CSV table of C-alpha atoms and ligand atoms in Angstrom, one decimal:
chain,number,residue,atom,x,y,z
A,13,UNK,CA,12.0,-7.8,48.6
A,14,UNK,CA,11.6,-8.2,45.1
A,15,UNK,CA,9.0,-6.3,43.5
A,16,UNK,CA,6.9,-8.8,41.9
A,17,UNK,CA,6.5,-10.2,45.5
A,18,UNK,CA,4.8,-6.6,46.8
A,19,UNK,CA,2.1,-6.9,43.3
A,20,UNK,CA,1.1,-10.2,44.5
A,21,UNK,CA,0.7,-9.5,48.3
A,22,UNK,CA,-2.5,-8.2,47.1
A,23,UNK,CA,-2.2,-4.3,48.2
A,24,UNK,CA,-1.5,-1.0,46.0
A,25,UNK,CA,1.9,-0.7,45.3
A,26,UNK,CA,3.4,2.9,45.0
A,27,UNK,CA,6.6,4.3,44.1
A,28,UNK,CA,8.4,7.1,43.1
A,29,UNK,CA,11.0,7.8,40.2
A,30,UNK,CA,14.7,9.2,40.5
A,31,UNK,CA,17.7,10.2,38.1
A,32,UNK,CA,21.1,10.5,39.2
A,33,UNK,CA,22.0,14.0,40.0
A,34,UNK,CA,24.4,15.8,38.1
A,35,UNK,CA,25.5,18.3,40.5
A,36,UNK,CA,26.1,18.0,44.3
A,37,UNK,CA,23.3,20.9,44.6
A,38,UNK,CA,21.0,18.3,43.1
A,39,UNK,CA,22.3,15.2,44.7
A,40,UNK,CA,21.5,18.0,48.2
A,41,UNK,CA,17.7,18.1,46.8
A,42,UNK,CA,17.4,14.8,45.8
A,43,UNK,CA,18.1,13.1,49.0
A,44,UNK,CA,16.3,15.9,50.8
A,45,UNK,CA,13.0,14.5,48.3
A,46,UNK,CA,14.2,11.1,49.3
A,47,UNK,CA,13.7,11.3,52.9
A,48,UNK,CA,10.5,13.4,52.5
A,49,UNK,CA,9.2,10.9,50.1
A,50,UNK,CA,10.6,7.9,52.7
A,51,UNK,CA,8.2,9.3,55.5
A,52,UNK,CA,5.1,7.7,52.5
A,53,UNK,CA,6.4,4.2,52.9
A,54,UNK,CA,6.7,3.7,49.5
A,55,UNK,CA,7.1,-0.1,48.2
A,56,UNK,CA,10.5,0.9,45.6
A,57,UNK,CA,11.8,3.5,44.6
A,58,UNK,CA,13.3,3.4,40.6
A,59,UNK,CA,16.7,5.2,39.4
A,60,UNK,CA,17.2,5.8,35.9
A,61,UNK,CA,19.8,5.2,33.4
A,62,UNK,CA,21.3,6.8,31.0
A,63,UNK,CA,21.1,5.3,27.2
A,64,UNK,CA,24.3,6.3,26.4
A,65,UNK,CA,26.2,3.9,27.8
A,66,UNK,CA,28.3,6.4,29.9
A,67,UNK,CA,28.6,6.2,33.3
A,68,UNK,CA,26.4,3.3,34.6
A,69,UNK,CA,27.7,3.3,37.8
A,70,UNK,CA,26.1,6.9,39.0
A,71,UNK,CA,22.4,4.2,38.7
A,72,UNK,CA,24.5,1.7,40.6
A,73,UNK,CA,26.0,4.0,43.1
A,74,UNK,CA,22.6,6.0,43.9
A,75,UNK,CA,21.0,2.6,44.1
A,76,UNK,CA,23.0,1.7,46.7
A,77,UNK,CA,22.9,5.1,48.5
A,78,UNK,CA,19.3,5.0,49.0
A,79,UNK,CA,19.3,1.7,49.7
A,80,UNK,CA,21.9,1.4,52.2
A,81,UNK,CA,21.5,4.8,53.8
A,82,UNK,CA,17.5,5.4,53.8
A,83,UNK,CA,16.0,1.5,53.1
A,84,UNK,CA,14.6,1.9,50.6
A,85,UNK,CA,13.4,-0.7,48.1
A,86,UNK,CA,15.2,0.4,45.1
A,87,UNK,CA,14.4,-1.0,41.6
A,88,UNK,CA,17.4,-0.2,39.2
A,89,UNK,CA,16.7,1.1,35.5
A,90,UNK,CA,18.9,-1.0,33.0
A,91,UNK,CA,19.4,0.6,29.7
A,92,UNK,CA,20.9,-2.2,26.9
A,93,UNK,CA,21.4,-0.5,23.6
A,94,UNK,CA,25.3,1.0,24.2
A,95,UNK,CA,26.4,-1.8,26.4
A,96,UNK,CA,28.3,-5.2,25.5
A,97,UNK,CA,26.9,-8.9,27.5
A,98,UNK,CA,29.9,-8.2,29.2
A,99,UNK,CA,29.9,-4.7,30.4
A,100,UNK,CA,26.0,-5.6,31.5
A,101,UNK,CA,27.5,-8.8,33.5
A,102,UNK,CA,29.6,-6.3,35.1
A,103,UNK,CA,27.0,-3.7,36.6
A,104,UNK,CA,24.7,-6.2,37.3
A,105,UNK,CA,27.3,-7.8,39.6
A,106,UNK,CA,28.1,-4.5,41.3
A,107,UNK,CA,23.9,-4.1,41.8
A,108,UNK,CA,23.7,-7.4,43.3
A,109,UNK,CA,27.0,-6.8,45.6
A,110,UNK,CA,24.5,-3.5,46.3
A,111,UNK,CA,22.0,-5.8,47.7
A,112,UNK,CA,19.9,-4.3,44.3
A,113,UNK,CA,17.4,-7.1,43.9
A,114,UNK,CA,15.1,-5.3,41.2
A,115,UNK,CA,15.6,-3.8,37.2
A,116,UNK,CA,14.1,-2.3,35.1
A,117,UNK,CA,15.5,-3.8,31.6
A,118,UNK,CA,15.2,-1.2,29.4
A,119,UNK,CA,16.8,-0.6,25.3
A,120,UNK,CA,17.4,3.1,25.7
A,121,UNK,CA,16.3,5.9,24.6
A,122,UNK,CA,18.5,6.3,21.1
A,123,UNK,CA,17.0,9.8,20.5
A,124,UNK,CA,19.3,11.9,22.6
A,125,UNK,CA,22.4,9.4,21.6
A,126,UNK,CA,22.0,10.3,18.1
A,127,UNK,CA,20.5,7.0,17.1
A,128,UNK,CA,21.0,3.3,17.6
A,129,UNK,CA,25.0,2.9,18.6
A,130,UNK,CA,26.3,1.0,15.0
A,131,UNK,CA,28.1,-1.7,16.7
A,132,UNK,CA,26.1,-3.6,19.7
A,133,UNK,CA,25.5,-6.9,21.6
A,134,UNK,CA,21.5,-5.9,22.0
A,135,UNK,CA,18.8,-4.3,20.3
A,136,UNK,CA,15.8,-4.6,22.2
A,137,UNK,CA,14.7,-5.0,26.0
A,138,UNK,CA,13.8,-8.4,25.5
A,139,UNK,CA,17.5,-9.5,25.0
A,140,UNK,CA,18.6,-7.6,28.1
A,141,UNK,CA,15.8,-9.2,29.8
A,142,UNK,CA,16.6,-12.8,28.9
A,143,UNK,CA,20.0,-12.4,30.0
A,144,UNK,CA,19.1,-11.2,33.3
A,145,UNK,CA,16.4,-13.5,34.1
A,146,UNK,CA,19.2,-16.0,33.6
A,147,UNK,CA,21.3,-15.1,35.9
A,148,UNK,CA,18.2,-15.7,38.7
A,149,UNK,CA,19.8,-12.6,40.8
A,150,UNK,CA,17.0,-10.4,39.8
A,151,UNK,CA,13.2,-9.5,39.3
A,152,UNK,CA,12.8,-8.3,35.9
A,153,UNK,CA,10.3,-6.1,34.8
A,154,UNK,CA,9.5,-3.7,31.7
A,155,UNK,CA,8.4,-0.2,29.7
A,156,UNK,CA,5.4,0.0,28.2
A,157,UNK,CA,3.5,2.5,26.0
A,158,UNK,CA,-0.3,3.7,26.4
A,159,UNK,CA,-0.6,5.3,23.3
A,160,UNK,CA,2.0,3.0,21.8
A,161,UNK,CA,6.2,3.2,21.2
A,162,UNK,CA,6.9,5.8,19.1
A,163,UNK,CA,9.4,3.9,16.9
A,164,UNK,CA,6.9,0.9,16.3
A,165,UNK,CA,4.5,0.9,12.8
A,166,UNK,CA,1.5,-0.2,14.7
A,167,UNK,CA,0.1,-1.0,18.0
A,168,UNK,CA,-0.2,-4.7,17.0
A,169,UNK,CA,2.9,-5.0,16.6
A,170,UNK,CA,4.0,-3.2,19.6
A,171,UNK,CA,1.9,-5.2,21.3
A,172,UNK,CA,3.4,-8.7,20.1
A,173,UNK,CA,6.8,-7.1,20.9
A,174,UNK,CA,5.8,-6.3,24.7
A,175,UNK,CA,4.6,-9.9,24.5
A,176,UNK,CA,7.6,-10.8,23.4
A,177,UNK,CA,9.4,-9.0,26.6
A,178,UNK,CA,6.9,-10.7,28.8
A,179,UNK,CA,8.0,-14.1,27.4
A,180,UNK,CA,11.3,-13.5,28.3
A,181,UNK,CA,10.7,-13.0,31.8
A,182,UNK,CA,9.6,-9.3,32.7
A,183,UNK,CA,7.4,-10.0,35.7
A,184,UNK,CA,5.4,-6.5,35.7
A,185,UNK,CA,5.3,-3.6,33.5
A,186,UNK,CA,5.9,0.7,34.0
A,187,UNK,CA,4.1,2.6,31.9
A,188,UNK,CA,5.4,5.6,30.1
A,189,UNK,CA,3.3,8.8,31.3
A,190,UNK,CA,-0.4,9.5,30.1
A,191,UNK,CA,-2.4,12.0,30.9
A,192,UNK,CA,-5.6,10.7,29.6
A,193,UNK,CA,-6.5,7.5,31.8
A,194,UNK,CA,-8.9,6.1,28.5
A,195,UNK,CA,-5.4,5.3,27.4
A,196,UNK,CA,-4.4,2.9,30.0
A,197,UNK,CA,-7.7,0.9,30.4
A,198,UNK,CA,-7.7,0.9,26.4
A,199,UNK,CA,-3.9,-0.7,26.4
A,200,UNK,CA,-4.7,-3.1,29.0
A,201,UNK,CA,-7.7,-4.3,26.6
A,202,UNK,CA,-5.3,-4.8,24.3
A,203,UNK,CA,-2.8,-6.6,26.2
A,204,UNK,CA,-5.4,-8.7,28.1
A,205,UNK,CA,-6.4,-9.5,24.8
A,206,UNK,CA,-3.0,-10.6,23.6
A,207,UNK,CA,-2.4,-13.1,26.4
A,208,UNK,CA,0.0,-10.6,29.0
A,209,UNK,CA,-1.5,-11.4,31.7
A,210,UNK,CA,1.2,-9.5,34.2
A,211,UNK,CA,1.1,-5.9,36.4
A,212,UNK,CA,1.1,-3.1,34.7
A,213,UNK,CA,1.8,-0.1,36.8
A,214,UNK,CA,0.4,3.0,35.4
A,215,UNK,CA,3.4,5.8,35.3
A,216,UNK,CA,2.1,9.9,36.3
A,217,UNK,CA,3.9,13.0,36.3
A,218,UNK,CA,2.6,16.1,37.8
A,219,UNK,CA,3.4,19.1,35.0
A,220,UNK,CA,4.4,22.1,36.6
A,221,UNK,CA,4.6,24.6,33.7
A,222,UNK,CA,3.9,25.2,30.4
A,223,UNK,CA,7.7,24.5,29.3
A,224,UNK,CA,7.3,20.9,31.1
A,225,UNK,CA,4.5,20.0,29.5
A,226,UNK,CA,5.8,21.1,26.0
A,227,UNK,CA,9.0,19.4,26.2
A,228,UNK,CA,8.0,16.0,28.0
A,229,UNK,CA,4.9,15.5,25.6
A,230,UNK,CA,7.1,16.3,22.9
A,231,UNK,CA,10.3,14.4,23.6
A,232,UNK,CA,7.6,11.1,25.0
A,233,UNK,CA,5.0,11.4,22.1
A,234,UNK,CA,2.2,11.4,24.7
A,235,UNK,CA,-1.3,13.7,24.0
A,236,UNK,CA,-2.2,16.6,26.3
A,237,UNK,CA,-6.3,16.6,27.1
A,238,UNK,CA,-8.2,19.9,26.2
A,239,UNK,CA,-8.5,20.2,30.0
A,240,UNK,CA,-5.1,19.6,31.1
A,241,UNK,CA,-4.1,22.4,28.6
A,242,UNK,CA,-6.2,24.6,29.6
A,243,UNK,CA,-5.2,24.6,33.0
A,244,UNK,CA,-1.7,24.9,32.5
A,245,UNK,CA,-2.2,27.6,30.1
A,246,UNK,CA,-4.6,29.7,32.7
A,247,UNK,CA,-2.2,29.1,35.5
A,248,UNK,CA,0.6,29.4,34.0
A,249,UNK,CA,3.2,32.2,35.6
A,250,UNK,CA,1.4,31.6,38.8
A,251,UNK,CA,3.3,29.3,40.5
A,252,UNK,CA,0.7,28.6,43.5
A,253,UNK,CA,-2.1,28.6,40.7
A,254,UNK,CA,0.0,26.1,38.7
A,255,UNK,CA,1.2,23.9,41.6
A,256,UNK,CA,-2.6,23.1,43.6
A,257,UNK,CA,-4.0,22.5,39.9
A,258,UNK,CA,-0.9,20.3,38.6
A,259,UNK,CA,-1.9,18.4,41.8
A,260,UNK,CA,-5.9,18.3,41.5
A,261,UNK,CA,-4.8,17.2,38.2
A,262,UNK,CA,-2.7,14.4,38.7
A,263,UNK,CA,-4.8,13.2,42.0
A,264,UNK,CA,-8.0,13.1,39.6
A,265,UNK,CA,-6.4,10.9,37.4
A,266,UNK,CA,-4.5,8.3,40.1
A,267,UNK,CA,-8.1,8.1,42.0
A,268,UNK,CA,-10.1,6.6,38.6
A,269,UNK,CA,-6.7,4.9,37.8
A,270,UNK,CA,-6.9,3.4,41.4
A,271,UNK,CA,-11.0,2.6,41.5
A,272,UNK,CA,-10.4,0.8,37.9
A,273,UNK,CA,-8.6,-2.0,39.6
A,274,UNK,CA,-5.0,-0.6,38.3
A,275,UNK,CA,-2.0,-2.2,40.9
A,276,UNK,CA,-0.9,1.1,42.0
A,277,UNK,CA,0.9,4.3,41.0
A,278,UNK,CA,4.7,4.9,39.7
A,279,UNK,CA,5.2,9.2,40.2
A,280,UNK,CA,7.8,10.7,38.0
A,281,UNK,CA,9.1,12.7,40.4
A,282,UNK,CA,12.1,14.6,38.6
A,283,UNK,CA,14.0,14.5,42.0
A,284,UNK,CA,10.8,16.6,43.5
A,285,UNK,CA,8.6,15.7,46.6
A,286,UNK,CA,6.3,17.7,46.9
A,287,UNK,CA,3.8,17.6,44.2
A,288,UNK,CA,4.2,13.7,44.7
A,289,UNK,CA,3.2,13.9,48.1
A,290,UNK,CA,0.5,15.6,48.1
A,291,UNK,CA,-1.2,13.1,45.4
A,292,UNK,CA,0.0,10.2,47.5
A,293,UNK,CA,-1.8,12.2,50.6
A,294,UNK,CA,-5.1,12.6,48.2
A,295,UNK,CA,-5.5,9.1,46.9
A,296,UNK,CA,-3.3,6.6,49.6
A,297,UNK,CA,-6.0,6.3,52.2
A,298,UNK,CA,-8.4,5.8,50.0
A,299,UNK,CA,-6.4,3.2,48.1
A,300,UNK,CA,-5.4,0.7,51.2
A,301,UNK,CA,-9.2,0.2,51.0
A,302,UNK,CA,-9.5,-0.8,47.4
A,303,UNK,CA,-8.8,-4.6,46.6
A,304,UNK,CA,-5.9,-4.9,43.6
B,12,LIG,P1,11.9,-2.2,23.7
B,12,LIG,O1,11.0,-3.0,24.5
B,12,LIG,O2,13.1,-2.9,23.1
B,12,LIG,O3,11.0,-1.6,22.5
B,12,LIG,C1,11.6,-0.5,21.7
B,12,LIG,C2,10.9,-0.5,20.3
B,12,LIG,O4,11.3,-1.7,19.6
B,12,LIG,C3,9.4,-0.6,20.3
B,12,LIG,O5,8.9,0.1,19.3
B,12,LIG,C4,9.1,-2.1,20.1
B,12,LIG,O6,7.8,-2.3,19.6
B,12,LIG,C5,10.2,-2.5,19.2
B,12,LIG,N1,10.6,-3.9,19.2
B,12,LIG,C6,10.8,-4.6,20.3
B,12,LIG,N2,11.2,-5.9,20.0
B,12,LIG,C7,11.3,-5.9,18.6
B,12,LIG,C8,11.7,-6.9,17.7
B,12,LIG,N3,12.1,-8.1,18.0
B,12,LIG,N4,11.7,-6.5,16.4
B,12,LIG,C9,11.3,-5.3,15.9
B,12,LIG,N5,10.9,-4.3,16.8
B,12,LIG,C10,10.9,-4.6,18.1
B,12,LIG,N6,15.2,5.4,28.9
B,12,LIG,C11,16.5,5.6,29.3
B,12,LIG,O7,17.4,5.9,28.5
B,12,LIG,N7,16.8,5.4,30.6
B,12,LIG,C12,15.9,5.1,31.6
B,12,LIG,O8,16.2,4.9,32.8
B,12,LIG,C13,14.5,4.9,31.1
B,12,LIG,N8,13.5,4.6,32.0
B,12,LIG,C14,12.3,4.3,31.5
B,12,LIG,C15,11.2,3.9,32.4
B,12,LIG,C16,9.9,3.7,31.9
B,12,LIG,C17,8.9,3.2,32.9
B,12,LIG,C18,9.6,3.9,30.6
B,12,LIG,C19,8.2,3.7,30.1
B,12,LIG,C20,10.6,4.3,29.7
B,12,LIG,C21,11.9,4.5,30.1
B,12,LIG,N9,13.0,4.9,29.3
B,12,LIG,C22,14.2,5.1,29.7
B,12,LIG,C23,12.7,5.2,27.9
B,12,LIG,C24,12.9,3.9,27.0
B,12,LIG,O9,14.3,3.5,27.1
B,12,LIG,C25,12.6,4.3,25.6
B,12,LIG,O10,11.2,4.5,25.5
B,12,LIG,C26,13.1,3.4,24.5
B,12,LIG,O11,12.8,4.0,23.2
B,12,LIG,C27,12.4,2.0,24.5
B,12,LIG,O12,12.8,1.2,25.5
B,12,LIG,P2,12.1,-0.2,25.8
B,12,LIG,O13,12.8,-0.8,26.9
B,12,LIG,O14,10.6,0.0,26.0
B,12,LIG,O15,12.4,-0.9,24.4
C-alpha cells in the first residue's frame, strides 16, 4: 500500500522510525521493538539512510526484513547527496525487487560527511525526487523543517524550495522533530500560504535524558520550551522520573497536534518501543475518533 493511499483514506496515519542496527545486539533490540511496535498496527514503518553513501543496502536489506518477516508497511529513507543516477537506479531496483513501494527522498545530512561530497550527480531532494517519480515504481514523499533548514538564509526561501520538492512529485511531507507544536501550525500557515497543499506529518521524539536532548537539539537546530527543560533537568538521573514525564511530554504534544486537524504522528523511535507505545496507547483511541 503506498502511503499517500493511507493519508487519503481519511483516518490518522501513525508510524514509527528505524535505523539499521550496527551491531547484532542492536539488530536483537530492534526487531524485539519491531514486533512490540507491530502489535499497534501501525500504517509504515520508515528506515533511515545513511548520507554517506556507504552501505545502502543495510536500508534495503532491513526494508525487506521487516517487510517480508513482520508485514509491515515499510517506507524506505533515500539519501541523494553521495550517490551517482546510476548507483540510485540500482538500490531503487533492489527496493522494488523488496516489494518496497514507499521513499523517503532525502539530500543527506552533509554535516557528519564532512560537507557536500565535491563530485556529484545531485544536490538537492528535489532531483532525487524527480527521478524517482519517474520511474512510477514508487510514492515519493519529503523532509521538512518547522523552524526552518538549517542551511537555508530564510524561511521564504525554504519555503519555495519545499515547494519546489512538492512540484517534483513528493506526495506528503515528515517533519523534522519539534518540541513546541506553535511551530508546526505556524509552518503549515506558511506552506498553506505558499500553494503546498499536501500531508504533512508532524515528526516526535520522546527525550529520555539530558544528554539526548542536548545532542539532538544541537545536531537538528530545533528549540527546547522552558517547560520541556525543566523537566528533563528535574528528572534527570531518575530514570522512572525521566521516562513517565518524557511520555506525558510527548503525549501532550501528539493530543493538540491530533485535535488541530494534523494527519497523524511519525515517532522517532531510535530502535525503542516503549516510550512510543505508551504515547500511541495515550492519544490512538482518542485519535480514530477525530476526522483528518
Ligand atoms: P533538501 O530538500 O534538498 O533541502 C536542503 C537545503 O537545501 C534546504 O536548506 C533547502 O532550502 C535548500 N534547497 C533546496 N533546493 C534548493 C535549490 N534549488 N537551491 C538552493 N537551495 C535549495 N538524513 C540522512 O542522512 N538520512 C536519513 O535517513 C534522514 N532521514 C530524515 C527524515 C526526516 C523526516 C527528516 C526531516 C530529515 C531526515 N534526514 C536524514 C536529514 C536530512 O537529510 C537533512 O536535514 C538534510 O540536511 C536535508 O535533507 P532534505 O532532503 O530536506 O534536503
Amino acid at each position: 500500500m503506498r502511503v499517500t493511499e493511507r493519508l487519503k483514506a481519511g483516518c490518522k496515519v501513525f508510524s514509527f522510525e528505524f535505523y539499521p542496527p550496527k551491531t547484532e545486539q542492536d539488530a536483537a533490540k530492534l526487531f524485539e521493538a519491531a514486533r512490540e511496535l507491530k502489535k499497534l498496527a501501525p500504517d509504515f514503518v520508515s528506515v533511515t539512510n545513511s548520507s554517506s553513501g556507504a552501505m545502502p543496502y543495510r536500508t534495503v536489506a532491513l526494508s525487506g526484513v521487516l517487510k517480508a518477516e513482520l508485514g509491515l508497511e515499510v517506507v524506505a529513507h533515500l539519501t541523494c547527496v553521495a550517490h551517482t543516477r546510476a548507483e540510485i537506479k540500482e538500490i531503487c531496483s533492489r527496493l522494488k525487487a523488496m516489494g518496497i513501494k514507499n521513499i523517503l527522498a532525502l539530500r543527506g545530512d552533509i554535516h557528519n560527511i564532512g560537507g557536500l561530497p565535491p563530485r556529484r550527480e545531485y544536490s538537492y531532494a528535489a532531483q532525487l525526487t524527480a527521478d524517482l517519480v519517474k520511474t512510477g515504481d514508487f510514492a515519493v514523499g519529503g523532509a521538512c523543517y518547522p523552524e526552518k533548514h538549517p542551511e537555508a538564509p530564510s524561511f521564504e526561501e525554504d519555503i519555495r524550495h519545499l515547494k519546489e520538492k512538492v512540484a517534483a512529485g513528493a506526495e506528503y511531507l515528515i517533519t523534522q522533530l519539534f518540541f513546541d507544536n506553535a511551530f508546526y501550525f505556524r509552518f503549515l500557515e506558511k506552506t498553506a500560504a505558499a500553494g503546498i497543499k499536501v500531508p504533512v506529518l508532524p515528526g516526535l521524539m520522546p527525550i529520555t535524558g539530558y544528554k539526548q536532548m542536548q545532542n539532538f537539539t544541537q545536531m537538528m537546530k530545533v528549540s527546547v520550551p522552558d517547560g520541556l527543560r525543566l523537566g528533563i533537568e528535574r528528572w534527570d538521573g531518575d530514570k522512572d522520573g525521566m521516562f513517565k514525564f518524557s511520555v506525558e511530554y510527548a503525549s501532550a504534544q501528539a493530543d493538540e497536534l491530533l485535535k488541530g486537524g494534523a494527519p497523524g504522528l511519525h515517532l522517532y523511535t531510535l530502535n525503542r518501543s516503549r516510550a512510543a507505545i505508551e504515547i500511541l496507547k495515550n492519544v490512538k483511541g482518542e485519535a480514530s475518533r477525530l476526522p483528518n
